[in-house]
C-alpha cells in the first residue's frame, strides 16, 4: 500500500465570533501552505458544520485551485480527522497524489448542539454529557474535581505559548475550582468554548514527498461510530468508540501506547481528557485522574480544545496540524524535544463517534 | 491495488414533496440491501445537501449499524458519485472492507440553487445555465430545439418502464416543443424537476465479494472541479470538467468510449445530454444533436434525471445503482441485453464539477 505523509500544516488565530464569512475563515491557513506547495493539488476536502452549499468548491475557487476531487464533509466534532482519513485513502488508493484538507467553523455553528439525541430529555447540551461522565467517573473510580481542574490548568498553560489559541492566559487551580458551576460538577473552566477558526494540512503520496522537508507519515488510522446518541451506551466512564479506534490505529501503526511521545486528545471537557488516558491505554482503567500532570507523554501541547477553543469542523485538523509541527520539529516555543511518534484522539457528540490517528517522523 | 465491487443497489420511489424527514427517506432503499448483506458494514457515507447535523450517523443508528466510518458528504449534484468514489478509496486503501453509500434529498433542498455564482447577475437558476449552453450549441453546431426535445421524449419513454421514476408517462415531441418556455430556448419539458428520493449501493472489497452474486466492478473513476461558477469557462458548448473526468476514467479502466454498452448521463436539462455525448467521446464535437436516438449505446435506461426526477444528493447514487442493475442482469423490464461495460456521468452546478465512473461485470 502506498505511504502517505503530511508535508505542511497551518492554523489560523482562533477568535471570538466576528462578521467573517466561513469561506474567508477557511482560506486563511491555506495561503502559506499553497505558497510552498504550488497549486497542483488533486483534492480539496472541506470539513465544516456550516451549511452553505458547494462550500468546498467555493473555497477551491477562492484559493485558485482546480482539484480533481472537491467535497465538503461533516460528522460534528470529528469531521476534521475523518476528512484527513478520507484524504489518506484517496492517496493510498491511487486516485490522488495530493490532498488539501481544510477545517473551518464559525462560533455560532449549528454543529454546537446535537438536537437529535433525546435520550436525556431536555438536557441535550454537550455539557450535560460531561456532567454524567464526570459524576460516574468520580463515583466509580474516586476521580476528584481537583484532578479534572488540573487538566484545565495544564492546557491553559500550554495555550499561553500558542499565539493561535483563543485563550492566552494561564489559569490557577483556584480559578478553575471557583468558576461558575454549569452542570454539577462541571464548571465553566472545565468547558471548552466555540469560536471562529480554521486549520489546514496538505497530504502527499510517497513519491511527491521527495521534495518535502520533514514529512510526517500517517502510520495508523482507527475509526468507530456506535450511534448518534447515548442509546447504546452501557458505561459512562469509558468510550467504547475511542477504545476501538485506538486499538485499530495502534495495530495499523504496529505500536504500543507506551511508544507515543506526544498527543492531542479531545478535551472538549476536562473529564474527556481523563477518560482518554484510559481509553488510549496511557493509564489503567480508573487511574486517569492520577495520570493528570504525568510527564511521560506530552499531552495537548497546543493547549487542546480547552485552551485553543472549539471551531467544530476545524478541531480535528488543528490537532493533526499540531502533531505534524511537533514531529517535524517546527513547533517553536511549544516544541516537545525528541518526539518521534504522535497521536490524535478526536471525538464527536459525547463520544458516539471517535477517530484516532498515529503519526510518525 | 485491491479491486472494489458493488454487490447490491436499491432505489426508492422518487416522489413529489411530502412531509417526510430526510432520515426516513434515506433509510428506505437501505433495508433490502442490509437484509441481504447483514449489518457488518465498515462505512456509512451519506450524500445529501440537506443541512441537518450528524446526519450520516443518525442514519447509521436508524439502520442499526455501527460502522467504523460515518460521514456526510456534499458537493451539490455530483455528491452521489463523489461519495461512491470515496467509498471506493476507503476500500482500495485497506481502511475498510465494505461501505454503504446512501444518497437522499427532499424536493425543497437548499442544493437546488447555487447562490454563490454571480457571474450571470440575477440569472442564477440552473435553467439559465442551460439556456446559455443551448443557445451556444445551436449557434455553433446547428443543434436544433427538436433534437433537444427528442432527448426528453427518449428519457420519458424509458422512465415509463421504471416504477421508481417521478414521471411515468411518455411525452410526445409535440408536447415537449409546445411546453412552456422557461428561458429561451429551454422549455419546461427540457428541464428536470426536484423531488424527494433516495438510492443506495453497497461496495465490497474483492475478498468480500466471494459471497456476492454478480458483483459489478468499479473499473475507472475520473473527477474534475474547475471552479464554483462560470468564471473560468471559455466555452459554453463543452464541459472541460467532464472531458477531463472521462479521460481519467477511461484511462484507469483501460477502455475506449466505443466499448461502453450502457450509460447514465447527467440530463438535468436536455442540452446537457447532447453535450455529454461529445464530452464523453461517444459523438464527435458538434455532432451531439444528430447522435440523439442512436442505438449503439443504451443511454439513460432508467429514464435519466429528466424522467426520474432530481433529488440532488441521491442522483449520482441512483445513476450508479441503475448501471449496477444493468451489468448484473437485474434491470427487469429495462434490461439492456448483453451489456458488459457501463458508464456514469454526473455533473454539479453547470458542470463546474464532474465525476465519471466506468463499471464492468
Coordinates of N, CA, C and O in Angstrom, one line a residue, chain A residues 1-2 23 48-58 60-62 65-78 82-83 85-86 88-96 109-111 113-114 116 221 223-232 248 252 348-349 351-354, chain B residues 1-2 23 48-58 60-62 65-78 82-83 85-86 88-96 109-111 113-114 116 221 223-232 248 252 348-349 351-354:
Chain A
X1 N 0.9 -1.2 0.0 CA 0.0 0.0 0.0 C 0.9 1.2 0.0 O 1.9 1.3 0.7
X2 N 0.5 2.2 -0.8 CA 1.3 3.5 -0.8 C 1.3 4.2 0.5 O 0.3 4.3 1.2
X23 N -16.1 31.2 4.3 CA -15.1 31.0 3.2 C -13.8 31.7 3.5 O -12.8 31.2 3.3
X48 N -16.5 21.0 7.7 CA -17.2 22.1 8.4 C -18.7 21.7 8.7 O -19.2 20.9 7.9
X49 N -19.2 22.2 9.8 CA -20.7 22.0 10.0 C -21.5 23.2 9.5 O -22.7 23.2 9.6
X50 N -20.8 24.2 8.9 CA -21.5 25.3 8.3 C -22.3 24.8 7.1 O -21.9 23.8 6.4
X51 N -23.5 25.3 6.9 CA -24.4 24.7 6.0 C -24.5 25.3 4.6 O -25.3 24.9 3.8
X52 N -23.5 26.2 4.3 CA -23.5 26.8 2.9 C -23.3 25.7 1.9 O -22.5 24.8 2.1
X53 N -24.0 25.8 0.8 CA -23.9 24.8 -0.3 C -22.6 25.0 -1.1 O -22.1 26.1 -1.3
X54 N -22.1 23.9 -1.7 CA -21.0 23.9 -2.6 C -19.7 24.6 -2.0 O -18.8 25.1 -2.6
X55 N -19.6 24.4 -0.6 CA -18.6 25.2 0.1 C -17.2 24.7 -0.2 O -16.3 25.6 -0.3
X56 N -17.0 23.5 -0.4 CA -15.7 23.0 -0.8 C -15.2 23.6 -2.1 O -14.0 24.0 -2.2
X57 N -16.1 23.6 -3.0 CA -15.7 24.1 -4.4 C -15.6 25.6 -4.4 O -14.7 26.1 -5.1
X58 N -16.3 26.3 -3.6 CA -16.2 27.7 -3.5 C -14.8 28.0 -2.9 O -14.1 28.9 -3.4
X60 N -12.2 26.2 -3.0 CA -11.2 25.8 -4.1 C -11.1 27.0 -5.1 O -10.0 27.4 -5.4
X61 N -12.2 27.5 -5.5 CA -12.1 28.7 -6.4 C -11.4 29.9 -5.8 O -10.6 30.5 -6.4
X62 N -11.7 30.1 -4.5 CA -11.1 31.3 -3.9 C -9.6 31.1 -3.7 O -8.9 32.1 -3.7
X65 N -7.6 27.0 -7.0 CA -7.3 25.6 -7.3 C -8.3 25.0 -8.2 O -9.5 25.4 -8.2
X66 N -7.9 24.0 -9.0 CA -8.8 23.2 -9.8 C -8.5 21.7 -9.5 O -7.9 21.0 -10.3
X67 N -9.0 21.3 -8.4 CA -8.6 19.9 -8.0 C -9.5 18.9 -8.8 O -10.5 19.2 -9.4
X68 N -9.1 17.6 -8.7 CA -9.9 16.6 -9.2 C -11.1 16.4 -8.3 O -12.3 16.5 -8.7
X69 N -10.8 16.2 -7.0 CA -11.9 16.0 -6.0 C -12.1 17.2 -5.2 O -11.2 17.8 -4.7
X70 N -13.4 17.5 -5.1 CA -13.8 18.6 -4.2 C -15.1 18.2 -3.5 O -16.1 17.8 -4.1
X71 N -15.0 18.1 -2.1 CA -16.2 17.8 -1.4 C -16.1 18.3 0.0 O -15.0 18.4 0.6
X72 N -17.3 18.6 0.5 CA -17.4 19.1 1.9 C -17.8 17.8 2.7 O -18.6 17.0 2.2
X73 N -17.3 17.7 4.0 CA -17.6 16.5 4.8 C -17.9 17.0 6.2 O -17.2 17.9 6.7
X74 N -18.8 16.3 6.8 CA -19.0 16.6 8.2 C -19.5 15.4 9.0 O -20.2 14.5 8.5
X75 N -19.3 15.4 10.3 CA -19.8 14.4 11.2 C -19.7 15.1 12.6 O -19.2 14.4 13.6
X76 N -20.0 16.3 12.8 CA -19.8 17.1 14.0 C -18.4 17.1 14.4 O -17.5 17.3 13.5
X77 N -18.0 16.9 15.6 CA -16.7 17.3 16.1 C -15.5 16.4 15.6 O -14.3 16.8 15.8
X78 N -15.7 15.3 15.0 CA -14.6 14.6 14.4 C -14.6 14.7 12.9 O -13.9 13.9 12.2
X82 N -11.8 12.8 10.3 CA -12.5 11.9 9.2 C -12.1 12.4 7.8 O -11.8 11.6 6.9
X83 N -12.0 13.7 7.7 CA -11.6 14.3 6.4 C -10.2 13.9 6.0 O -9.9 13.6 4.9
X85 N -8.6 11.2 7.2 CA -8.6 9.8 6.9 C -9.1 9.6 5.4 O -8.6 8.7 4.7
X86 N -10.1 10.3 5.0 CA -10.5 10.2 3.6 C -9.4 10.7 2.6 O -9.2 10.0 1.6
X88 N -6.2 10.5 3.2 CA -5.3 9.4 3.2 C -5.7 8.3 2.3 O -4.9 7.8 1.5
X89 N -7.0 8.0 2.3 CA -7.4 6.9 1.4 C -7.5 7.3 0.0 O -7.2 6.4 -0.9
X90 N -7.8 8.5 -0.4 CA -7.7 8.9 -1.8 C -6.3 8.8 -2.3 O -6.1 8.4 -3.5
X91 N -5.3 9.1 -1.5 CA -3.9 9.0 -2.0 C -3.5 7.5 -1.9 O -2.9 7.0 -2.9
X92 N -3.7 6.8 -0.8 CA -3.3 5.4 -0.7 C -3.9 4.6 -1.8 O -3.2 3.6 -2.2
X93 N -5.1 4.9 -2.2 CA -5.7 4.1 -3.2 C -5.3 4.4 -4.6 O -5.6 3.7 -5.6
X94 N -4.5 5.5 -4.8 CA -4.0 5.9 -6.1 C -4.9 6.9 -6.9 O -4.5 7.3 -7.9
X95 N -6.0 7.2 -6.3 CA -6.9 8.2 -7.0 C -6.3 9.6 -7.1 O -6.5 10.3 -8.0
X96 N -5.5 9.9 -6.0 CA -4.9 11.3 -5.9 C -3.4 11.2 -5.5 O -3.0 10.2 -4.9
X109 N -22.1 28.0 15.3 CA -22.3 27.0 14.3 C -23.5 26.1 14.7 O -23.7 25.9 15.9
X110 N -24.2 25.6 13.7 CA -25.2 24.6 14.0 C -24.7 23.3 14.6 O -25.5 22.5 15.1
X111 N -23.4 23.2 14.5 CA -22.8 21.9 15.0 C -22.5 21.9 16.5 O -21.9 21.0 17.0
X113 N -24.6 21.9 18.9 CA -25.6 21.2 19.8 C -26.2 20.1 19.0 O -26.5 20.3 17.8
X114 N -26.4 19.0 19.6 CA -27.0 17.8 18.9 C -28.4 17.7 19.3 O -28.7 17.3 20.4
X116 N -30.7 15.9 17.9 CA -31.3 14.6 17.7 C -31.4 13.7 18.9 O -32.3 12.9 19.1
X221 N -4.6 4.6 11.4 CA -5.9 5.3 11.5 C -6.9 4.3 12.1 O -7.0 3.1 11.6
X223 N -11.1 4.2 13.4 CA -12.4 5.0 13.5 C -13.5 4.0 14.0 O -13.5 2.9 13.7
X224 N -14.4 4.6 14.7 CA -15.6 3.8 15.2 C -16.8 4.7 15.5 O -16.6 5.8 16.2
X225 N -17.9 4.4 15.0 CA -19.2 5.1 15.3 C -20.2 4.1 15.9 O -20.5 3.2 15.2
X226 N -20.7 4.4 17.1 CA -21.6 3.4 17.7 C -23.1 3.9 17.6 O -24.0 3.1 18.0
X227 N -23.3 5.1 17.2 CA -24.6 5.6 17.2 C -24.6 7.1 17.3 O -23.6 7.7 17.3
X228 N -25.8 7.7 17.3 CA -25.9 9.2 17.3 C -26.4 9.7 18.6 O -26.7 10.9 18.8
X229 N -26.4 8.9 19.6 CA -27.0 9.2 20.9 C -26.4 8.4 22.0 O -25.5 7.6 21.8
X230 N -26.9 8.5 23.2 CA -26.5 7.6 24.3 C -27.2 6.2 24.3 O -27.1 5.4 25.1
X231 N -28.1 6.0 23.3 CA -29.0 4.9 23.3 C -28.2 3.6 23.4 O -28.8 2.6 23.9
X232 N -27.0 3.5 23.0 CA -26.3 2.2 23.1 C -25.2 2.2 24.1 O -24.5 1.2 24.3
X248 N -7.4 -0.1 16.7 CA -7.2 -0.2 15.3 C -6.0 0.6 14.8 O -5.2 0.2 14.0
X252 N -2.6 -0.9 13.1 CA -2.1 -0.5 11.8 C -0.7 0.1 11.9 O 0.1 -0.1 11.0
X348 N -16.7 12.8 18.6 CA -17.9 13.6 18.2 C -19.0 13.3 19.1 O -19.2 12.1 19.6
X349 N -19.8 14.3 19.5 CA -21.1 14.1 20.1 C -21.1 13.1 21.3 O -21.6 11.9 21.1
X351 N -18.8 11.3 22.4 CA -18.0 10.1 22.1 C -18.8 9.1 21.4 O -18.4 7.9 21.4
X352 N -19.9 9.4 20.7 CA -20.7 8.4 20.0 C -19.9 8.1 18.7 O -20.2 7.1 18.1
X353 N -18.9 8.9 18.3 CA -18.1 8.6 17.2 C -16.6 9.0 17.6 O -16.5 10.0 18.3
X354 N -15.6 8.2 17.2 CA -14.3 8.6 17.5 C -13.3 8.2 16.4 O -13.5 7.3 15.6
Chain B
X1 N -3.2 -3.0 -6.4 CA -4.3 -2.3 -5.7 C -5.5 -3.2 -5.6 O -5.8 -3.9 -6.5
X2 N -6.2 -3.1 -4.5 CA -7.3 -4.0 -4.2 C -8.5 -3.6 -5.2 O -8.7 -2.4 -5.3
X23 N -34.2 11.7 7.0 CA -33.7 10.4 7.6 C -34.5 9.3 7.1 O -34.0 8.2 6.8
X48 N -25.9 14.1 0.7 CA -27.1 14.9 0.7 C -26.7 16.4 0.8 O -25.7 16.7 1.4
X49 N -27.6 17.3 0.3 CA -27.4 18.7 0.5 C -28.3 19.2 1.7 O -28.3 20.4 2.1
X50 N -29.0 18.3 2.3 CA -29.8 18.6 3.5 C -28.9 19.0 4.6 O -27.8 18.5 4.7
X51 N -29.3 20.0 5.4 CA -28.4 20.6 6.3 C -28.4 20.1 7.7 O -27.7 20.6 8.6
X52 N -29.2 19.1 8.0 CA -29.3 18.5 9.4 C -27.9 18.0 9.8 O -27.1 17.5 9.0
X53 N -27.6 18.3 11.1 CA -26.2 17.9 11.6 C -26.2 16.4 12.0 O -27.2 15.8 12.3
X54 N -25.0 15.8 11.9 CA -24.8 14.4 12.3 C -25.6 13.5 11.5 O -25.9 12.4 11.9
X55 N -26.0 13.9 10.3 CA -27.0 13.1 9.5 C -26.5 11.7 9.2 O -27.3 10.7 9.2
X56 N -25.3 11.5 8.8 CA -24.8 10.2 8.4 C -24.9 9.3 9.6 O -25.3 8.1 9.5
X57 N -24.5 9.8 10.8 CA -24.5 8.9 12.0 C -25.9 8.6 12.5 O -26.2 7.6 13.0
X58 N -26.8 9.6 12.3 CA -28.2 9.4 12.6 C -28.8 8.3 11.7 O -29.5 7.3 12.2
X60 N -27.1 5.9 10.3 CA -26.5 4.7 10.8 C -27.2 4.1 11.9 O -27.5 2.9 12.0
X61 N -27.5 5.0 12.9 CA -28.2 4.5 14.1 C -29.6 3.9 13.7 O -30.0 2.9 14.2
X62 N -30.3 4.6 12.9 CA -31.7 4.2 12.5 C -31.6 2.8 11.7 O -32.5 2.0 11.8
X65 N -26.7 0.2 12.5 CA -25.3 -0.1 12.1 C -24.4 0.6 13.0 O -24.7 1.7 13.6
X66 N -23.2 0.0 13.2 CA -22.1 0.6 14.0 C -20.9 0.6 13.1 O -20.0 -0.2 13.3
X67 N -20.8 1.4 12.1 CA -19.7 1.4 11.2 C -18.4 2.0 11.8 O -18.5 2.7 12.8
X68 N -17.3 1.7 11.2 CA -16.0 2.4 11.6 C -16.2 3.9 11.1 O -16.0 4.8 11.9
X69 N -16.5 4.1 9.9 CA -16.5 5.4 9.3 C -18.0 5.9 9.1 O -18.8 5.1 8.5
X70 N -18.3 7.1 9.5 CA -19.6 7.6 9.3 C -19.4 9.1 8.9 O -18.8 9.9 9.7
X71 N -19.8 9.5 7.7 CA -19.6 10.9 7.4 C -20.6 11.3 6.3 O -21.0 10.5 5.5
X72 N -21.1 12.5 6.4 CA -22.0 13.1 5.4 C -21.1 13.9 4.4 O -20.1 14.5 4.9
X73 N -21.4 13.8 3.1 CA -20.6 14.5 2.1 C -21.5 15.2 1.1 O -22.6 14.7 0.8
X74 N -21.0 16.3 0.7 CA -21.8 17.0 -0.4 C -21.0 17.9 -1.3 O -19.9 18.4 -0.9
X75 N -21.4 18.0 -2.5 CA -20.8 19.0 -3.5 C -21.9 19.3 -4.5 O -21.6 19.2 -5.7
X76 N -23.1 19.5 -4.1 CA -24.3 19.7 -4.9 C -24.5 18.5 -5.8 O -24.4 17.4 -5.2
X77 N -24.8 18.6 -7.1 CA -25.3 17.5 -7.8 C -24.4 16.3 -8.1 O -24.9 15.2 -8.5
X78 N -23.1 16.4 -7.9 CA -22.3 15.2 -8.0 C -21.9 14.6 -6.7 O -20.9 13.8 -6.6
X82 N -19.3 11.3 -6.0 CA -18.2 11.6 -5.2 C -18.1 10.7 -4.0 O -17.1 10.3 -3.5
X83 N -19.3 10.5 -3.4 CA -19.3 9.6 -2.2 C -19.0 8.2 -2.6 O -18.3 7.5 -1.8
X85 N -17.0 7.4 -5.0 CA -15.5 7.4 -5.2 C -14.8 7.3 -3.9 O -13.7 6.7 -3.8
X86 N -15.3 8.0 -2.9 CA -14.6 8.0 -1.6 C -14.8 6.6 -1.0 O -13.8 6.1 -0.4
X88 N -15.0 3.8 -2.6 CA -14.0 3.0 -3.4 C -12.6 3.2 -2.7 O -11.9 2.2 -2.5
X89 N -12.2 4.4 -2.5 CA -10.9 4.7 -1.9 C -10.7 4.1 -0.5 O -9.6 3.6 -0.2
X90 N -11.8 4.2 0.3 CA -11.7 3.6 1.7 C -11.4 2.1 1.6 O -10.6 1.6 2.4
X91 N -12.0 1.5 0.6 CA -11.8 0.0 0.5 C -10.5 -0.3 -0.2 O -9.7 -1.1 0.2
X92 N -10.2 0.4 -1.3 CA -9.0 0.1 -2.1 C -7.8 0.4 -1.2 O -6.7 -0.3 -1.4
X93 N -7.8 1.3 -0.3 CA -6.7 1.7 0.5 C -6.5 0.7 1.7 O -5.6 0.8 2.4
X94 N -7.5 -0.1 1.9 CA -7.4 -1.1 3.0 C -8.1 -0.6 4.4 O -8.1 -1.4 5.3
X95 N -8.6 0.6 4.4 CA -9.2 1.1 5.7 C -10.5 0.4 6.0 O -10.9 0.2 7.1
X96 N -11.2 0.0 4.9 CA -12.5 -0.7 5.1 C -12.6 -1.9 4.2 O -11.9 -2.0 3.1
X109 N -34.8 21.4 -1.5 CA -33.5 21.3 -0.9 C -32.8 22.6 -1.1 O -33.0 23.3 -2.2
X110 N -31.9 23.0 -0.2 CA -31.1 24.2 -0.4 C -30.1 23.9 -1.5 O -29.5 24.9 -2.0
X111 N -29.9 22.7 -2.0 CA -29.0 22.4 -3.1 C -29.6 22.7 -4.4 O -28.9 22.4 -5.4
X113 N -30.3 25.4 -5.8 CA -29.9 26.7 -6.5 C -28.6 27.1 -5.9 O -28.3 27.0 -4.7
X114 N -27.7 27.6 -6.8 CA -26.3 28.0 -6.4 C -26.3 29.5 -6.3 O -26.3 30.2 -7.3
X116 N -24.0 31.4 -4.9 CA -22.7 31.9 -5.0 C -22.3 32.5 -6.3 O -21.6 33.5 -6.4
X221 N -12.4 5.7 -12.4 CA -13.0 6.8 -11.8 C -12.3 8.1 -12.3 O -11.0 8.0 -12.3
X223 N -12.5 12.5 -11.9 CA -13.1 13.6 -11.3 C -12.4 14.9 -11.7 O -11.2 14.9 -11.8
X224 N -13.1 16.0 -11.8 CA -12.5 17.3 -12.1 C -13.4 18.4 -11.6 O -14.6 18.4 -11.9
X225 N -12.9 19.4 -10.9 CA -13.6 20.6 -10.5 C -12.8 21.8 -10.9 O -11.7 22.0 -10.5
X226 N -13.4 22.6 -11.7 CA -12.7 23.8 -12.3 C -13.1 25.1 -11.5 O -12.5 26.1 -11.8
X227 N -14.1 25.1 -10.7 CA -14.5 26.3 -10.0 C -15.9 26.2 -9.6 O -16.6 25.1 -9.7
X228 N -16.4 27.2 -8.9 CA -17.8 27.2 -8.4 C -18.7 28.1 -9.2 O -19.9 28.3 -8.9
X229 N -18.2 28.5 -10.4 CA -19.1 29.4 -11.2 C -18.6 29.3 -12.6 O -17.9 28.5 -13.0
X230 N -19.1 30.2 -13.4 CA -18.7 30.3 -14.8 C -17.4 31.1 -15.0 O -17.0 31.3 -16.1
X231 N -16.8 31.5 -13.9 CA -15.7 32.5 -14.0 C -14.6 32.0 -14.9 O -13.8 32.7 -15.4
X232 N -14.4 30.6 -14.9 CA -13.3 30.1 -15.7 C -13.7 29.5 -17.0 O -12.9 28.9 -17.7
X248 N -9.8 10.5 -17.6 CA -9.2 9.8 -16.5 C -9.9 8.5 -16.2 O -9.2 7.5 -15.9
X252 N -8.0 4.8 -16.5 CA -7.9 3.9 -15.4 C -8.6 2.5 -15.7 O -8.1 1.5 -15.3
X348 N -22.1 18.7 -11.5 CA -22.6 19.6 -10.5 C -22.6 21.1 -11.0 O -21.6 21.4 -11.7
X349 N -23.6 21.8 -10.7 CA -23.6 23.3 -10.9 C -23.0 23.7 -12.2 O -21.9 24.3 -12.3
X351 N -21.9 22.1 -14.6 CA -20.7 21.4 -15.0 C -19.4 22.0 -14.5 O -18.4 21.7 -15.0
X352 N -19.5 22.8 -13.4 CA -18.3 23.3 -12.9 C -17.5 22.2 -12.1 O -16.3 22.3 -11.8
X353 N -18.2 21.1 -11.9 CA -17.6 19.9 -11.3 C -18.1 18.7 -12.0 O -19.3 18.7 -12.3
X354 N -17.3 17.6 -12.2 CA -17.8 16.4 -12.9 C -17.2 15.2 -12.4 O -16.0 15.2 -12.0

